[in-house]
Coordinates of C-alpha atoms in Angstrom, one line a residue:
M1 CA 3.3 -32.5 -12.2
T2 CA 1.4 -30.4 -14.6
E3 CA 2.1 -29.8 -18.5
A4 CA -0.6 -27.6 -20.3
L5 CA -0.8 -28.3 -23.7
G6 CA -3.5 -26.1 -25.6
G7 CA -6.6 -25.9 -23.9
T8 CA -5.7 -29.7 -22.2
A9 CA -4.4 -30.2 -19.1
V10 CA -2.1 -33.5 -18.6
F11 CA -2.0 -34.7 -14.7
S12 CA 0.6 -37.7 -14.0
E13 CA 0.8 -39.2 -10.6
G14 CA 3.6 -41.6 -10.8
A15 CA 3.6 -43.6 -13.9
G16 CA -0.2 -42.9 -14.5
E17 CA -1.4 -39.7 -16.5
V18 CA -4.9 -38.6 -16.8
K19 CA -6.0 -36.1 -19.2
G20 CA -8.7 -33.4 -18.1
R21 CA -9.9 -30.9 -20.1
Q22 CA -10.2 -27.4 -19.2
A23 CA -13.9 -25.9 -19.7
G24 CA -15.0 -22.6 -20.8
W25 CA -13.7 -19.5 -19.8
G26 CA -11.1 -21.1 -17.4
S27 CA -9.2 -22.7 -20.1
A28 CA -9.3 -19.3 -22.2
V29 CA -7.5 -17.5 -19.3
L30 CA -5.4 -20.3 -18.3
D31 CA -4.0 -20.3 -22.4
R32 CA -3.7 -16.6 -22.1
F33 CA -1.5 -16.9 -19.0
Q34 CA 0.8 -19.3 -20.4
N35 CA 1.9 -16.5 -23.2
P36 CA 2.3 -13.6 -20.7
T37 CA 4.3 -11.7 -23.3
Q38 CA 1.2 -10.7 -25.4
V39 CA -1.2 -10.2 -22.6
L40 CA 1.1 -7.6 -20.9
A41 CA 2.4 -6.1 -24.0
T42 CA -0.5 -5.6 -25.7
G43 CA -2.5 -4.3 -22.8
F44 CA 0.4 -1.9 -21.7
G45 CA 1.2 -0.6 -25.7
S46 CA -2.7 0.1 -26.2
V47 CA -2.9 2.1 -22.6
V48 CA 0.3 4.0 -23.9
L49 CA -1.3 4.7 -27.3
I50 CA -4.3 6.0 -25.8
G51 CA -2.3 8.1 -23.5
T52 CA 0.1 9.6 -25.9
V53 CA -3.5 10.7 -27.9
L54 CA -4.6 12.4 -24.7
L55 CA -1.9 14.3 -24.1
T56 CA -1.1 15.4 -27.7
L57 CA -4.6 17.1 -27.3
P58 CA -4.2 21.1 -26.6
I59 CA -6.0 20.8 -23.7
A60 CA -3.6 18.9 -22.0
T61 CA -0.8 21.4 -21.9
T62 CA -1.1 24.7 -19.6
S63 CA 0.0 27.1 -22.7
G64 CA -3.1 25.5 -24.8
E65 CA -0.8 24.5 -27.3
S66 CA -0.6 20.7 -28.5
A67 CA 2.5 18.8 -27.1
G68 CA 5.0 17.2 -29.5
W69 CA 4.4 13.5 -30.0
V70 CA 7.6 12.3 -28.6
S71 CA 7.0 14.5 -25.4
A72 CA 4.0 12.9 -25.2
L73 CA 4.7 9.4 -25.8
F74 CA 7.6 9.7 -23.6
T75 CA 5.5 10.7 -20.9
A76 CA 2.7 8.4 -21.6
T77 CA 5.3 5.6 -21.7
S78 CA 6.9 6.5 -18.6
A79 CA 3.4 7.1 -16.5
V80 CA 1.8 3.7 -17.8
C81 CA 5.2 1.8 -16.9
V82 CA 5.2 3.9 -13.5
T83 CA 8.6 5.1 -14.1
G84 CA 8.6 8.6 -13.6
L85 CA 11.1 10.3 -15.9
V86 CA 10.2 13.1 -17.6
I87 CA 11.6 16.1 -20.3
V88 CA 9.2 18.6 -19.3
D89 CA 8.2 19.9 -16.1
T90 CA 5.1 17.8 -15.0
G91 CA 3.6 20.6 -12.8
A92 CA 4.6 23.9 -15.3
Y93 CA 4.0 22.0 -18.4
W94 CA 0.9 20.0 -17.8
S95 CA -2.3 21.5 -17.1
S96 CA -5.0 19.9 -14.6
F97 CA -6.4 17.6 -17.4
G98 CA -3.0 16.6 -18.4
E99 CA -1.7 15.6 -14.6
G100 CA -5.4 13.9 -14.5
V101 CA -4.5 11.8 -17.4
I102 CA -0.8 11.0 -16.0
A103 CA -2.4 10.3 -12.6
G104 CA -4.9 7.7 -14.5
L105 CA -1.8 6.1 -16.5
V106 CA 0.0 5.7 -13.4
Q107 CA -2.8 3.8 -11.7
V108 CA -3.8 1.6 -14.8
G109 CA -0.1 0.6 -15.2
G110 CA 0.3 0.2 -11.4
L111 CA -2.8 -2.0 -10.9
G112 CA -2.3 -3.9 -14.4
I113 CA 1.1 -4.9 -13.3
M114 CA 0.3 -5.7 -9.8
M115 CA -2.9 -7.7 -10.6
M116 CA -0.8 -9.7 -13.5
A117 CA 1.9 -10.4 -11.4
T118 CA -0.2 -11.6 -8.4
L119 CA -2.2 -13.9 -10.9
F120 CA 1.2 -15.3 -12.7
T121 CA 2.7 -15.5 -8.8
M122 CA -0.3 -17.5 -7.5
L123 CA -0.7 -19.6 -10.9
V124 CA 3.0 -20.7 -10.9
S125 CA 3.2 -21.6 -7.3
G126 CA -0.1 -23.4 -7.6
R127 CA -2.3 -21.7 -5.0
M128 CA -5.1 -21.0 -6.8
G129 CA -8.5 -22.3 -5.6
L130 CA -10.4 -24.9 -7.4
R131 CA -9.4 -28.4 -6.6
V132 CA -9.8 -31.1 -9.0
R133 CA -10.8 -34.7 -8.2
L134 CA -8.6 -37.1 -10.7
M135 CA -9.0 -40.8 -11.1
A136 CA -5.6 -41.3 -9.7
Q137 CA -6.9 -39.5 -6.7
A138 CA -4.4 -36.5 -7.1
Q139 CA -5.2 -33.1 -6.7
T140 CA -3.9 -29.5 -8.4
S141 CA -4.6 -26.1 -8.5
T142 CA -6.2 -24.5 -11.5
L143 CA -7.0 -20.8 -12.2
N144 CA -11.2 -20.4 -12.4
V145 CA -13.4 -17.3 -13.4
A146 CA -14.2 -17.2 -9.7
D147 CA -10.2 -17.6 -8.6
A148 CA -9.5 -14.4 -11.0
R149 CA -11.7 -12.0 -10.1
R150 CA -11.6 -12.7 -6.0
V151 CA -7.9 -11.8 -6.6
V152 CA -8.5 -8.8 -9.2
R153 CA -11.3 -7.3 -6.4
N154 CA -8.7 -8.0 -3.4
V155 CA -5.5 -6.3 -5.4
V156 CA -7.7 -3.3 -6.3
I157 CA -9.1 -2.9 -3.0
F158 CA -5.8 -3.3 -1.1
S159 CA -4.3 -0.5 -4.0
L160 CA -6.9 2.0 -3.3
V161 CA -7.1 1.8 0.4
S162 CA -3.5 1.9 0.5
E163 CA -3.5 5.1 -1.4
A164 CA -6.3 6.8 0.3
I165 CA -4.5 6.1 3.7
V166 CA -1.5 8.1 2.2
A167 CA -3.4 10.8 0.6
V168 CA -5.2 11.5 3.8
I169 CA -1.8 11.8 5.7
L170 CA -0.4 14.0 2.8
T171 CA -3.4 16.0 2.4
A172 CA -3.4 16.8 6.1
R173 CA 0.0 17.8 6.7
L174 CA 0.1 20.0 3.7
M175 CA -2.9 21.9 5.1
I176 CA -1.5 22.0 8.6
K177 CA 2.3 22.8 7.9
Y178 CA 2.3 24.4 4.4
D179 CA -0.8 26.4 4.5
E180 CA -2.2 24.8 1.2
S181 CA -6.0 25.3 0.9
F182 CA -8.4 22.1 1.2
G183 CA -8.4 21.8 -2.7
E184 CA -4.7 22.2 -3.6
A185 CA -4.0 19.7 -0.6
V186 CA -6.3 17.3 -1.5
Y187 CA -4.9 17.4 -5.3
H188 CA -1.5 17.3 -4.1
G189 CA -2.2 14.3 -1.4
V190 CA -4.1 12.0 -4.0
F191 CA -1.7 12.7 -7.2
H192 CA 1.6 11.8 -4.9
A193 CA -0.1 9.0 -2.7
I194 CA -1.1 7.5 -6.5
S195 CA 2.6 8.1 -7.7
A196 CA 4.2 6.8 -4.7
F197 CA 2.2 3.5 -4.2
N198 CA 2.5 2.7 -7.7
N199 CA 6.5 3.4 -7.2
A200 CA 6.0 6.2 -10.4
G201 CA 7.8 9.0 -8.8
F202 CA 6.0 11.8 -10.5
A203 CA 5.9 15.0 -8.8
L204 CA 4.0 18.1 -8.9
W205 CA 7.0 20.2 -7.8
P206 CA 9.8 21.2 -9.9
D207 CA 12.4 20.1 -7.4
S208 CA 10.3 16.6 -6.6
L209 CA 10.3 16.1 -2.9
M210 CA 13.3 18.3 -2.2
G211 CA 11.2 20.9 -0.2
F212 CA 10.4 18.4 2.3
V213 CA 13.8 16.7 2.5
T214 CA 13.6 17.7 6.7
D215 CA 9.9 16.6 6.9
P216 CA 9.3 13.4 8.5
W217 CA 5.8 13.2 7.8
I218 CA 5.9 13.8 4.1
C219 CA 9.1 11.5 3.7
L220 CA 8.3 8.6 5.8
T221 CA 4.8 8.2 4.4
I222 CA 6.0 8.5 0.9
A223 CA 8.3 6.0 1.9
A224 CA 6.1 3.7 3.4
A225 CA 4.0 3.8 0.2
V226 CA 6.9 3.1 -2.1
I227 CA 7.6 -0.2 -0.2
V228 CA 4.5 -1.7 0.5
G229 CA 3.7 -1.0 -3.5
G230 CA 6.8 -2.3 -3.9
L231 CA 6.4 -5.8 -2.0
G232 CA 3.3 -6.2 -3.6
F233 CA -0.2 -8.0 -2.6
P234 CA 1.0 -11.4 -2.1
V235 CA 3.7 -10.7 -0.1
M236 CA 1.7 -8.1 2.0
F237 CA -1.3 -10.4 2.7
E238 CA 0.9 -12.9 3.8
L239 CA 2.9 -10.8 6.2
L240 CA -0.8 -9.4 7.3
R241 CA -1.8 -13.0 8.0
S242 CA 1.3 -14.6 9.2
W243 CA 3.6 -11.7 10.6
R244 CA 4.0 -13.2 14.1
R245 CA 5.1 -16.5 12.4
P246 CA 8.1 -16.1 10.1
S247 CA 8.8 -20.1 9.9
R248 CA 5.4 -20.5 8.1
W249 CA 6.3 -17.5 5.4
S250 CA 6.9 -18.7 1.8
V251 CA 10.2 -18.8 0.0
L252 CA 8.9 -15.7 -1.9
T253 CA 7.9 -13.8 1.4
R254 CA 11.1 -14.7 3.2
V255 CA 13.4 -13.6 0.4
S256 CA 11.5 -10.2 -0.5
V257 CA 11.6 -8.9 3.1
V258 CA 15.1 -10.2 3.8
V259 CA 16.6 -9.0 0.8
T260 CA 14.5 -5.8 1.3
V261 CA 15.5 -5.0 4.8
L262 CA 19.2 -5.5 3.9
L263 CA 19.0 -3.6 0.5
L264 CA 17.3 -0.6 2.7
S265 CA 19.8 -0.7 5.8
S266 CA 23.3 -0.8 3.5
G267 CA 21.7 1.7 1.1
T268 CA 20.9 4.3 4.3
L269 CA 24.7 3.4 5.4
V270 CA 25.9 4.0 2.0
F271 CA 24.2 7.3 1.1
L272 CA 24.7 8.5 4.9
M273 CA 28.8 8.0 4.6
T274 CA 29.4 9.4 0.9
E275 CA 27.0 12.5 1.5
W276 CA 27.5 13.6 5.2
R277 CA 29.4 16.1 4.2
N278 CA 28.6 16.9 0.6
P279 CA 27.4 20.6 0.2
G280 CA 25.2 19.8 -2.6
T281 CA 23.1 17.5 -1.0
M282 CA 23.1 16.7 3.1
G283 CA 25.9 19.0 4.3
A284 CA 23.5 21.7 5.7
L285 CA 21.2 18.9 7.4
D286 CA 21.6 18.2 11.1
D287 CA 22.3 14.4 11.9
S288 CA 18.7 13.5 12.3
E289 CA 17.7 15.2 9.2
K290 CA 20.7 13.6 7.3
L291 CA 19.5 10.0 8.8
L292 CA 16.1 10.6 7.1
A293 CA 17.4 11.9 3.8
S294 CA 19.5 9.1 3.6
F295 CA 16.9 6.4 4.2
F296 CA 14.7 8.2 1.9
T297 CA 17.0 8.4 -0.6
A298 CA 17.9 4.4 -0.1
V299 CA 14.1 3.4 -0.6
M300 CA 13.8 5.3 -4.0
P301 CA 16.2 3.2 -6.2
R302 CA 13.4 0.6 -5.2
S303 CA 11.7 2.1 -8.3
S304 CA 10.3 5.4 -7.2
G305 CA 11.5 8.6 -8.9
F306 CA 11.2 10.6 -5.9
N307 CA 14.2 12.8 -4.7
S308 CA 14.6 15.0 -1.5
I309 CA 18.2 15.7 -2.3
D310 CA 19.5 17.0 -5.7
V311 CA 21.0 13.8 -7.2
S312 CA 23.2 15.6 -10.0
Q313 CA 24.8 16.9 -7.1
M314 CA 25.5 13.5 -5.6
A315 CA 28.9 11.8 -5.4
P316 CA 29.9 9.1 -8.1
S317 CA 29.8 6.3 -5.5
S318 CA 26.5 7.4 -4.5
W319 CA 25.4 7.4 -8.0
L320 CA 26.7 3.8 -8.7
A321 CA 25.7 2.4 -5.6
T322 CA 22.1 4.2 -6.7
D323 CA 22.7 2.2 -10.2
I324 CA 23.1 -1.3 -8.3
L325 CA 19.6 -0.7 -6.0
M326 CA 17.6 0.4 -9.1
F327 CA 18.9 -2.7 -10.8
I328 CA 17.9 -5.1 -8.1
G329 CA 14.4 -3.0 -8.2
A330 CA 11.2 -4.2 -5.9
G331 CA 9.8 -7.4 -5.2
S332 CA 8.5 -9.6 -7.9
A333 CA 4.7 -8.9 -7.4
G334 CA 4.6 -5.2 -6.8
T335 CA 4.5 -2.3 -8.7
G336 CA 8.2 -1.4 -9.0
G337 CA 11.0 -2.6 -11.5
G338 CA 14.2 -4.3 -12.0
I339 CA 15.4 -7.7 -11.9
K340 CA 13.6 -7.9 -8.6
V341 CA 15.0 -8.8 -5.0
T342 CA 13.4 -12.3 -5.2
T343 CA 15.8 -12.7 -8.2
F344 CA 18.9 -11.2 -6.8
G345 CA 18.3 -13.0 -3.4
L346 CA 18.0 -16.5 -5.1
L347 CA 21.3 -15.7 -7.0
A348 CA 22.8 -15.0 -3.7
F349 CA 21.7 -18.3 -2.3
V350 CA 22.9 -20.2 -5.6
I351 CA 26.4 -18.5 -5.3
W352 CA 26.5 -19.6 -1.4
A353 CA 25.7 -23.2 -2.5
E354 CA 28.3 -22.9 -5.2
L355 CA 31.2 -21.5 -2.6
R356 CA 30.1 -24.2 -0.1
G357 CA 30.1 -26.9 -2.5
E358 CA 26.7 -28.1 -2.0
S359 CA 24.9 -30.0 -5.1
R360 CA 21.5 -28.6 -3.8
V361 CA 20.4 -24.9 -3.2
N362 CA 18.1 -24.5 0.0
V363 CA 16.3 -21.3 1.1
G364 CA 15.3 -21.8 5.0
H365 CA 13.5 -25.2 5.2
R366 CA 13.0 -25.4 1.2
R367 CA 14.9 -26.8 -2.0
L368 CA 14.9 -24.4 -4.5
T369 CA 14.3 -25.8 -8.1
E370 CA 17.2 -25.9 -10.6
S371 CA 14.2 -24.4 -13.1
A372 CA 14.3 -21.2 -10.6
Q373 CA 18.1 -21.2 -10.3
R374 CA 18.2 -20.7 -14.0
Q375 CA 15.4 -18.3 -14.5
A376 CA 17.3 -16.3 -11.8
V377 CA 20.4 -16.3 -14.0
A378 CA 18.4 -15.6 -17.6
I379 CA 16.7 -12.5 -16.2
S380 CA 19.9 -11.1 -14.6
A381 CA 22.1 -11.5 -17.6
L382 CA 19.4 -10.3 -19.9
G383 CA 19.1 -7.2 -17.8
V384 CA 23.1 -6.5 -17.9
A385 CA 22.8 -7.2 -21.9
L386 CA 20.2 -4.3 -22.0
V387 CA 21.7 -2.2 -20.2
A388 CA 24.8 -2.5 -21.5
V389 CA 23.8 -2.0 -25.2
S390 CA 21.5 1.2 -24.1
T391 CA 24.4 2.7 -22.5
Y392 CA 26.6 2.3 -25.7
V393 CA 23.8 3.6 -27.9
L394 CA 23.4 6.5 -25.6
L395 CA 26.8 7.4 -25.3
V396 CA 26.8 7.6 -28.9
L397 CA 24.2 9.9 -29.1
T398 CA 24.7 12.3 -26.1
P399 CA 28.2 14.1 -25.2
H400 CA 27.3 13.2 -21.2
S401 CA 29.9 11.2 -19.4
L402 CA 29.6 7.3 -18.9
D403 CA 28.1 7.5 -15.3
K404 CA 25.5 10.1 -16.1
V405 CA 24.5 8.1 -19.1
L406 CA 24.6 4.4 -17.2
F407 CA 22.6 6.0 -14.5
E408 CA 20.0 7.1 -16.7
A409 CA 19.9 3.6 -18.6
V410 CA 19.6 2.2 -15.5
S411 CA 16.7 4.0 -14.2
A412 CA 14.6 3.6 -17.6
F413 CA 15.3 -0.2 -17.6
S414 CA 14.4 -0.5 -13.8
T415 CA 11.5 2.0 -14.3
T416 CA 12.7 4.0 -11.2
G417 CA 12.6 7.4 -12.6
L418 CA 15.6 9.0 -11.1
S419 CA 17.8 11.2 -13.2
T420 CA 21.5 13.3 -13.0
G421 CA 19.1 15.9 -15.0
I422 CA 20.3 14.8 -18.3
T423 CA 17.0 13.4 -19.7
A424 CA 15.6 16.6 -21.1
D425 CA 19.1 17.0 -23.1
V426 CA 18.8 13.5 -24.8
P427 CA 18.5 14.1 -28.3
P428 CA 15.1 12.3 -30.0
A429 CA 16.5 9.5 -30.9
G430 CA 17.8 8.9 -27.5
H431 CA 14.4 9.5 -25.7
L432 CA 12.6 6.7 -28.0
L433 CA 15.5 4.8 -27.0
L434 CA 14.4 5.4 -23.1
V435 CA 10.8 4.9 -24.2
V436 CA 11.7 1.2 -25.6
L437 CA 13.9 0.9 -22.5
M438 CA 11.1 1.6 -20.3
F439 CA 8.7 -0.7 -21.7
I440 CA 10.7 -3.6 -21.7
G441 CA 12.0 -2.8 -18.6
R442 CA 8.5 -2.7 -17.2
I443 CA 7.1 -6.0 -18.9
G444 CA 10.2 -8.0 -19.6
P445 CA 11.3 -9.3 -16.2
L446 CA 7.7 -10.4 -15.4
T447 CA 6.5 -11.7 -18.5
L448 CA 10.2 -13.4 -19.1
G449 CA 10.0 -15.0 -15.5
S450 CA 6.4 -16.1 -15.7
A451 CA 6.8 -17.5 -19.7
L452 CA 9.8 -19.7 -18.4
A453 CA 8.3 -21.0 -15.1
L454 CA 4.7 -21.9 -17.3
K455 CA 6.7 -23.4 -20.2
E456 CA 8.8 -25.6 -17.9
R457 CA 8.9 -29.3 -19.7
T458 CA 10.5 -32.6 -18.9
R459 CA 13.3 -33.7 -21.0
R460 CA 12.4 -37.1 -22.0
Y461 CA 16.3 -38.4 -22.5
E462 CA 19.4 -36.9 -21.4
L463 CA 22.8 -36.6 -23.1
P464 CA 25.8 -37.5 -22.1
E465 CA 27.3 -35.1 -19.4
E466 CA 30.5 -33.6 -20.1
R467 CA 32.7 -31.5 -17.8
V468 CA 33.8 -27.6 -18.7
I469 CA 36.2 -25.4 -17.3
V470 CA 34.2 -22.5 -16.1
G471 CA 36.2 -19.4 -15.1

């Protein structure tokens, strides 16, 4: 067992304890990781501030006039938090410089969250490389400079290669099918590859991807990028390494893959049934095109704000289904938001074990720790509370109905970016609320989960137990 106290690491083997002091930069890194809230909040806040300043420059807009600070702040926050909610038309309002700033902010935000999530995941799971020999002949894994640099390098390479593959496919398709010039196709391909892999959902077309609803090359490529980016580096690396041996997958990979497949398949079926005859969405499509549109619509609530059908014309039941999918979100170490599929999956196992009267929660051939169960409950409960309070405030500030306001609040919290079309109609106070909601939704689940896991302590006494009626 390991308990970090300032710059000292305490390792216990049985009843004995040996203290080892971390040296140099490795200790500083570990100390910082034990307070991830400060790291992410400060880093993301600084990038948002820089992006806001850049977007207020006259060169950032097509009109040559300075954008209002609310519009700049909202767009910068949406980009850094890889959300995709907008209050102005991205392709029409922002100049090439402004669009470049947005793409850069999305890239920084996506890479930042994936690198930090990967480091936290590996640190919490005890899989970093340096092995420390102790007097009691115990072993542990700690974070050192080489490990951190290797993880960062691998994440960057993985992200850039994935984006390059998507950009090449999109560029070729836009040139061949839609007669775009080479330069225009490359521009659109690179921008949307960055936006898709980082689960941002920013599009340069005013109707997002509705013009490509029947094009499998565009829709499936974008969907694949969203899924891969949403699963994250640790899961994808383990799948590439051991895809033939699922029995060797970690609990993180197993839960991420199983829950993702279930959500995508059930979401596709729900949207297929509810929107089949809807003339405002899929009614005019043929059967195969409806299946493609349903699958694409099921993928996007993972945390990407692209849409190939008109969200504002969807049935209220489809909005509710989208709310649920958005709230769950993507993988724990990916670029997506929400409470994460692992949190949702662990809660499902907890409920199943409770219904069966089992005292332990097992996932495959592994037992789930009580601390992980409490963390899943805490993250979910706080997410529900945050969405509920934000929905109430937005209802007070706007004249819109509950279903639309709830959709907007869940979309901002889960950093998804889908909207029923009311974002621009929200007053400035509502825009600021959405800015805060996006920021908290981006860094909240990751920092809360990591902080809880890294701050776990062993109580040296137990209080008398008392039964309480629940339910």
